[in-house]
Coordinates of C-alpha atoms in Angstrom, one line a residue:
M56 CA 180.2 145.6 307.8
F57 CA 178.4 145.0 311.3
N58 CA 176.8 142.2 310.7
I59 CA 176.4 139.6 312.8
Q60 CA 175.3 135.4 312.6
P61 CA 175.3 134.2 316.1
S62 CA 175.7 129.7 316.0
F63 CA 174.8 127.8 318.4
N64 CA 177.6 125.2 317.3
L65 CA 179.6 125.1 320.7
P66 CA 183.2 125.3 320.0
T67 CA 182.3 127.8 317.1
T68 CA 180.6 130.1 320.0
L69 CA 183.4 129.4 322.2
F70 CA 185.1 131.4 319.4
Y71 CA 183.9 134.1 319.4
V72 CA 183.7 134.9 323.0
L73 CA 187.3 133.7 323.3
F74 CA 188.3 135.4 320.4
P75 CA 187.8 138.7 322.0
I76 CA 189.9 138.0 325.5
I77 CA 192.1 136.0 323.9
S78 CA 192.9 139.4 321.6
I79 CA 192.7 142.1 324.5
V80 CA 194.5 140.4 326.8
L81 CA 197.2 139.6 324.4
C82 CA 197.8 143.3 324.2
A83 CA 197.6 144.8 326.8
G84 CA 200.9 142.0 328.3
L85 CA 202.5 143.0 324.9
F86 CA 201.3 146.7 325.3
F87 CA 204.0 146.7 328.9
V88 CA 206.5 143.8 327.3
L89 CA 207.5 146.0 323.1
P90 CA 210.1 149.0 324.4
K91 CA 209.5 152.5 324.5
K92 CA 212.9 154.4 325.6
T93 CA 215.6 152.3 323.0
P94 CA 215.9 154.4 319.5
K95 CA 217.7 150.5 318.4
R96 CA 214.8 148.5 320.6
I97 CA 212.2 150.3 319.3
K98 CA 213.6 150.4 315.9
I99 CA 213.7 146.4 316.1
T100 CA 210.2 145.9 317.3
K101 CA 208.6 148.4 314.2
L102 CA 210.9 145.9 311.7
V103 CA 209.0 142.5 313.2
L104 CA 205.5 143.6 313.4
G105 CA 205.8 145.7 310.1
F106 CA 207.6 142.6 308.1
L107 CA 205.5 139.9 310.5
L108 CA 202.0 141.2 308.7
V109 CA 204.3 140.8 305.4
G110 CA 204.8 137.9 306.0
M111 CA 201.2 136.5 307.2
Y112 CA 200.0 138.0 304.1
V113 CA 202.2 136.3 301.4
A114 CA 201.9 132.9 303.7
K115 CA 198.2 133.8 303.1
T116 CA 198.2 134.7 299.0
A117 CA 200.4 131.6 298.2
Y118 CA 198.0 129.0 300.4
L119 CA 195.1 130.6 298.5
I120 CA 196.9 130.7 295.5
Y121 CA 198.3 126.2 295.7
R122 CA 194.6 125.8 296.9
Y123 CA 192.9 127.6 293.9
I124 CA 195.3 126.3 291.4
A125 CA 194.9 122.7 293.0
L126 CA 191.1 122.1 292.7
V127 CA 190.2 123.7 289.3
G128 CA 193.7 122.5 287.4
K129 CA 194.8 126.2 286.7
F130 CA 194.8 129.9 287.7
D131 CA 191.7 132.6 287.2
L132 CA 192.5 136.2 287.1
A133 CA 189.2 136.4 288.8
Y134 CA 190.8 134.9 291.8
V135 CA 193.0 137.3 292.0
D136 CA 190.1 139.0 294.6
K137 CA 191.8 136.4 297.3
M138 CA 195.4 137.5 295.9
F139 CA 194.8 141.0 296.4
G140 CA 192.2 140.6 299.3
L141 CA 189.9 143.0 297.8
D142 CA 189.1 144.5 301.6
L143 CA 189.7 147.2 304.2
S144 CA 191.0 144.7 306.7
F145 CA 194.2 144.3 303.2
Y146 CA 194.5 148.2 303.0
F147 CA 194.9 148.8 306.6
M148 CA 197.7 145.6 307.1
L149 CA 199.5 147.5 303.7
I150 CA 199.2 151.3 305.3
T151 CA 200.5 149.5 308.5
A152 CA 203.1 147.8 307.0
V153 CA 204.8 150.9 304.3
Y154 CA 204.1 152.5 307.6
L155 CA 206.2 150.6 310.7
I156 CA 209.1 149.6 308.0
Y157 CA 209.9 153.0 306.3
S158 CA 209.4 154.9 309.8
A159 CA 212.1 152.4 310.9
F160 CA 214.3 153.6 308.8
S161 CA 213.4 157.2 308.5
N162 CA 211.6 160.3 310.6
K163 CA 211.6 162.1 307.4
K164 CA 208.2 164.1 307.7
N165 CA 205.9 163.3 305.2
I166 CA 201.7 164.1 304.4
F167 CA 201.7 160.5 303.1
I168 CA 203.3 158.9 305.9
D169 CA 201.7 160.7 308.9
I170 CA 197.7 159.9 306.7
F171 CA 199.4 156.4 307.4
K172 CA 200.0 157.1 310.8
N173 CA 196.9 158.4 312.1
T174 CA 194.5 156.1 309.8
I175 CA 196.5 153.4 312.3
V176 CA 195.7 154.6 315.3
S177 CA 192.1 155.9 314.6
I178 CA 190.6 154.2 311.4
S179 CA 192.3 151.0 311.3
F180 CA 191.8 150.6 315.4
A181 CA 188.4 150.8 315.2
Y182 CA 187.7 148.1 312.3
A183 CA 190.0 145.9 314.4
V184 CA 188.0 146.0 318.1
L185 CA 185.2 145.2 315.8
A186 CA 186.9 142.8 314.4
L187 CA 186.9 141.2 317.6
F188 CA 183.2 141.6 318.5
N189 CA 182.4 140.2 314.2
P190 CA 185.1 137.8 313.6
R191 CA 183.7 137.5 309.8
M192 CA 184.6 141.3 308.7
I193 CA 187.8 139.0 308.5
I194 CA 187.6 136.0 307.8
N195 CA 186.2 133.7 305.3
I196 CA 183.5 132.1 306.0
S197 CA 183.4 129.3 304.2
D198 CA 186.6 127.7 306.4
D199 CA 186.7 126.9 309.6
W200 CA 187.7 129.0 312.2
Y201 CA 190.7 127.4 312.7
H202 CA 191.3 127.1 309.3
F203 CA 195.4 128.3 308.0
S204 CA 194.2 131.6 306.1
N205 CA 191.5 132.6 309.2
L206 CA 194.3 132.0 311.9
I207 CA 196.3 134.2 310.0
S208 CA 194.0 136.3 309.1
M209 CA 193.4 136.7 313.2
V210 CA 196.4 137.7 314.0
T211 CA 197.5 140.4 311.5
N212 CA 194.6 141.5 313.4
L213 CA 196.0 141.2 317.1
V214 CA 198.7 143.3 315.1
L215 CA 196.8 146.0 313.8
L216 CA 195.5 146.1 317.4
I217 CA 199.1 146.6 319.5
T218 CA 200.8 148.3 316.4
P219 CA 198.3 151.8 317.5
L220 CA 199.1 151.4 320.5
Y221 CA 202.7 150.9 320.4
L222 CA 203.0 153.7 318.3
I223 CA 201.2 156.1 320.9
K224 CA 203.5 154.5 323.7
S225 CA 207.0 155.3 322.0
K226 CA 205.7 158.8 321.2
D227 CA 205.6 158.5 317.4
A228 CA 201.9 159.1 317.4
E229 CA 200.5 161.1 319.2
I230 CA 196.3 161.6 319.6
N231 CA 195.4 165.4 318.5
L232 CA 191.7 166.2 317.5
K233 CA 193.5 167.9 314.6
N234 CA 194.9 165.3 313.5
F235 CA 191.6 163.2 312.8
W236 CA 191.1 164.5 309.6
Q237 CA 194.1 162.2 308.5
G238 CA 192.6 159.1 309.5
I239 CA 189.1 160.0 307.5
T240 CA 191.3 160.8 304.7
G241 CA 192.8 157.6 304.9
Y242 CA 189.6 156.0 305.0
I243 CA 187.8 157.5 301.6
L244 CA 191.9 156.4 299.5
A245 CA 191.4 153.0 301.0
L246 CA 188.0 152.7 300.4
C247 CA 188.1 154.3 296.8
L248 CA 190.8 151.1 296.0
C249 CA 189.1 148.7 297.3
M250 CA 186.5 149.5 294.5
T251 CA 187.8 150.4 292.3
L252 CA 189.4 146.4 291.9
N253 CA 186.1 144.6 293.2
V254 CA 184.4 146.7 290.6
M255 CA 187.2 145.8 287.9
L256 CA 188.0 142.6 289.2
K257 CA 185.0 141.7 290.6
G258 CA 181.9 142.8 289.5
A259 CA 181.1 144.1 292.8
N260 CA 180.3 147.3 294.7
I261 CA 181.3 148.9 297.7
S262 CA 177.9 148.3 298.7
E263 CA 178.7 144.5 299.5
L264 CA 181.6 145.9 301.0
T265 CA 179.4 147.4 303.7
S266 CA 176.5 145.4 303.7
S267 CA 175.1 145.2 306.9
Y268 CA 172.6 142.4 308.1
T269 CA 172.9 143.3 312.1
L270 CA 171.6 147.4 310.4
T271 CA 168.8 145.1 308.8
K272 CA 168.1 143.3 311.5
I273 CA 167.5 146.0 313.7
L274 CA 165.3 147.9 311.2
G275 CA 163.3 145.4 309.7
T276 CA 164.1 146.0 306.5
R277 CA 166.5 146.3 303.9
I278 CA 167.3 149.8 302.8
N279 CA 168.0 150.0 298.5
F280 CA 171.9 150.8 297.8
P281 CA 173.0 153.0 298.1
W282 CA 171.6 154.9 300.6
F283 CA 172.0 152.2 303.3
L284 CA 176.2 153.6 303.1
L285 CA 174.7 157.6 304.3
I286 CA 174.0 155.4 307.3
V287 CA 176.9 153.0 307.7
I288 CA 180.0 154.9 307.2
P289 CA 179.2 157.3 309.3
V290 CA 178.6 154.8 312.2
F291 CA 181.9 153.5 312.4
L292 CA 183.6 157.4 311.8
L293 CA 181.6 158.0 315.1
I294 CA 182.7 154.4 316.5
A295 CA 186.4 155.1 315.2
F296 CA 186.6 158.6 316.6
G297 CA 184.8 157.2 319.7
L298 CA 187.5 155.5 320.3
Y299 CA 190.2 158.1 319.6
C300 CA 188.6 160.4 321.8
L301 CA 188.8 157.7 324.7
I302 CA 192.3 157.1 324.4
R303 CA 193.2 160.4 324.5
F304 CA 191.1 160.9 327.6
I305 CA 192.7 157.8 329.5
I306 CA 196.0 158.5 328.3
S307 CA 195.5 162.4 329.9
K308 CA 194.3 160.5 333.1
I309 CA 197.4 158.2 333.1
T310 CA 199.4 160.8 332.8
H311 CA 198.1 163.5 333.9
T312 CA 198.3 165.9 330.8
K313 CA 195.6 168.4 330.1
F314 CA 195.5 168.7 326.0
I315 CA 195.3 172.6 325.7
E316 CA 196.1 173.9 321.7
D317 CA 199.2 176.3 322.6
Q318 CA 198.0 180.0 322.5
S319 CA 200.6 181.5 320.2
K320 CA 201.3 185.3 321.0
E321 CA 201.9 186.1 317.6
K322 CA 199.6 187.6 315.3
K323 CA 198.7 185.6 312.2
N324 CA 197.2 185.9 309.0
E325 CA 193.6 183.7 309.8
F326 CA 193.2 183.7 306.5
F327 CA 196.0 181.0 306.3
D328 CA 193.8 178.6 309.0
I329 CA 190.6 179.2 307.9
Y330 CA 191.8 177.6 303.9
A331 CA 193.5 174.9 305.5
F332 CA 190.5 173.8 307.4
A333 CA 188.5 174.7 304.1
T334 CA 190.7 172.1 302.4
K335 CA 190.6 169.6 305.0
T336 CA 187.0 169.9 305.1
V337 CA 186.4 169.2 301.8
C338 CA 188.9 167.2 301.0
C339 CA 187.0 164.8 304.0
M340 CA 183.5 165.0 302.2
Q341 CA 183.7 165.4 298.8
G342 CA 185.6 161.9 298.6
I343 CA 182.8 160.2 300.3
L344 CA 180.2 161.7 299.0
L345 CA 181.4 161.6 295.6
L346 CA 182.3 158.2 296.0
I347 CA 178.3 157.1 296.3
I348 CA 177.7 159.0 293.2
I349 CA 180.2 156.7 291.3
S350 CA 178.3 153.7 293.6
T351 CA 175.1 153.8 292.2
L352 CA 176.5 155.1 287.9
V353 CA 178.6 152.0 288.3
K354 CA 175.9 148.7 290.4
K355 CA 176.5 145.3 289.5
P356 CA 178.5 146.4 286.6
Q357 CA 179.5 142.8 286.0
G358 CA 183.5 143.0 285.9
N359 CA 185.0 145.9 283.5
V360 CA 186.8 149.1 282.9
W361 CA 184.2 151.3 284.9
G362 CA 185.9 151.1 288.1
L363 CA 187.9 153.4 287.2
T364 CA 186.0 155.5 287.5
C365 CA 186.3 155.3 291.4
L366 CA 189.5 156.7 291.2
I367 CA 188.0 159.8 290.2
P368 CA 187.9 160.5 293.9
F369 CA 191.3 158.9 295.2
V370 CA 193.0 161.7 292.6
M371 CA 190.9 164.5 294.4
T372 CA 191.7 163.2 297.7
I373 CA 195.0 163.3 297.0
F374 CA 195.5 166.5 295.0
C375 CA 193.5 167.9 298.4
I376 CA 195.8 166.6 300.2
L377 CA 199.1 168.4 298.4
T378 CA 196.8 171.4 298.7
I379 CA 196.3 171.3 302.9
D380 CA 200.3 170.2 302.9
E381 CA 200.8 173.9 301.4
M382 CA 198.5 175.4 303.4
Q383 CA 199.4 173.7 306.3
K384 CA 203.2 175.9 305.4
L385 CA 202.0 178.9 304.9
V386 CA 200.1 178.7 308.1
N387 CA 203.0 177.9 310.2
S388 CA 205.7 180.7 308.3
N389 CA 202.6 183.2 308.0
D390 CA 204.6 184.9 304.5
E391 CA 201.9 187.6 303.4
T392 CA 204.5 187.5 300.3
I393 CA 202.2 184.7 298.5
F394 CA 199.3 187.4 298.3
D395 CA 201.5 188.6 295.9
K396 CA 200.4 188.2 292.3
S397 CA 204.4 187.0 290.6
N398 CA 204.4 184.2 294.4
K399 CA 205.1 181.4 292.3
T400 CA 203.8 179.4 295.2
I401 CA 200.1 180.2 295.4
K402 CA 200.3 179.3 291.8
R403 CA 201.3 176.5 292.3
I404 CA 198.5 175.5 296.1
L405 CA 195.8 177.0 293.6
I406 CA 196.5 173.9 290.4
Y407 CA 196.1 171.6 294.0
A408 CA 192.7 173.5 294.6
F409 CA 191.2 173.5 291.2
L410 CA 192.2 169.9 290.4
G411 CA 190.9 168.7 294.0
N412 CA 188.1 170.9 293.5
F413 CA 186.6 173.3 290.7
I414 CA 184.3 175.3 293.2
F415 CA 186.8 175.0 296.1
G416 CA 189.3 176.2 293.3
F417 CA 187.6 179.1 292.2
A418 CA 186.1 180.3 295.9
F419 CA 189.7 180.3 296.9
K420 CA 190.7 182.5 294.8
A421 CA 188.1 184.7 294.5
Q422 CA 189.3 185.3 298.1
L423 CA 192.8 185.2 297.5
K424 CA 191.8 188.5 295.6
N425 CA 189.6 190.0 298.6
E426 CA 192.3 189.4 300.4
R427 CA 195.0 191.0 297.8
E428 CA 193.2 193.7 298.3
N429 CA 192.8 194.3 301.5
L430 CA 196.3 193.9 302.6
I431 CA 196.6 196.4 299.4
E432 CA 194.3 198.8 301.0
Y433 CA 195.7 198.3 304.3
K434 CA 199.4 199.5 303.3
K435 CA 197.9 202.6 301.5
R436 CA 196.0 203.6 305.0
M437 CA 198.9 202.6 306.7
E438 CA 200.9 204.2 304.3
R439 CA 198.9 207.9 304.9
K440 CA 199.0 207.1 308.4
R441 CA 202.7 207.6 308.6
Q442 CA 202.6 210.2 306.2
K443 CA 200.4 212.2 308.1
E444 CA 201.9 211.2 311.3
L445 CA 205.5 212.5 309.5
E446 CA 203.8 216.0 308.4
A447 CA 202.6 216.3 312.1
N448 CA 206.2 215.9 313.1
E449 CA 207.6 218.0 310.7
E450 CA 205.1 220.7 311.9
E451 CA 206.0 220.3 316.1
I452 CA 209.8 220.4 314.7
I453 CA 209.0 223.6 312.8
E454 CA 207.3 225.9 315.5
E455 CA 209.5 224.3 318.4
N456 CA 212.5 225.3 316.0
D457 CA 210.1 228.6 315.5
S458 CA 210.1 229.0 319.3
N459 CA 213.6 228.8 319.8
E460 CA 214.5 231.2 316.9
Q461 CA 211.9 234.0 318.6
I462 CA 213.2 233.0 322.3
E463 CA 216.9 233.3 321.2
E464 CA 216.1 236.7 319.6
E465 CA 214.3 237.8 322.4
N466 CA 217.8 237.5 324.7
Q467 CA 219.5 238.8 321.8
E468 CA 217.2 242.2 322.6
N469 CA 217.6 241.7 326.5
E470 CA 221.3 241.3 325.6

């Protein structure tokens, strides 16, 4: 992912120096030029950026197919990896285009659209920034850097750079540390799809997609697969998180905004918050770890259906996302009726939890039972306390009545 191959060829060296400079200057210019207030202009801008990404990718794909047929004389399914771009930049381009076009026409909230948005702002942006200093992440090394397909890749990377900044500018996206888990989740889903197609069509696996010549050069030795993934993936996520925090810090200084979370005065059941957080953790951690384990099992399969096993963490992560979505709704509503055995909502959440991670599902069910019993016991204690208060009040009333009767009797005797 971070391989750097310097060249002493003057045009190529100039390209490596000028590419990040020109990209940053263009991004800065576009940031101030693109509209941020008028909804109609924002919609048009999103559509232009979204369809620009789609149009460039279609043009690049059509050219690569034409070139392959012209050279070989026929089309081969093995060349599909050139069409679909079995690399992470393709998936970041795809989710960016989908989000821009969708959000231009609809403001309806959706957990998966939110994941797309936060993946764009955090992970995709970090990938595009790294590509500035290592263009080989996005260009085809078999072609010259000024080749048609490589020029399209560079323009695509420019759009991937400006889009998250524009979403922040137009207040369509918010830099919130609580949302960073969504970016990691989007990254996991992209990795799963990326590896699935690579294993099935190309006979490759995630180790080739994230190979790091830089890491090998620094350490002086090549770490055997899949152990180096435990270094490369966390390092990339740390870089993404660092950029995310940096943008948040810059925004706070420019707008003089203090990022202090609102403390609700309403007392809420901690069960909701704890399990919403726990599910987010399971969602992010298990996806990457399972993918690394599966990568070991399907290493160098020479292209076969074993790639479908890479969809296991994909499907499990999807159900974890659905669990999180339902739990977040419960956090907002603070509805304790879910602890009732007949409640349909909690049954649906339990199904999602078991499908997402059966170990978490059993833990969730056990804790849910404990919470239900504790809540029942609490209600019983409160009822007993209320009964005692009622009895005490009744005794006071009786004593007061007896006292009043005694006073009346004394008054009658005196008369």
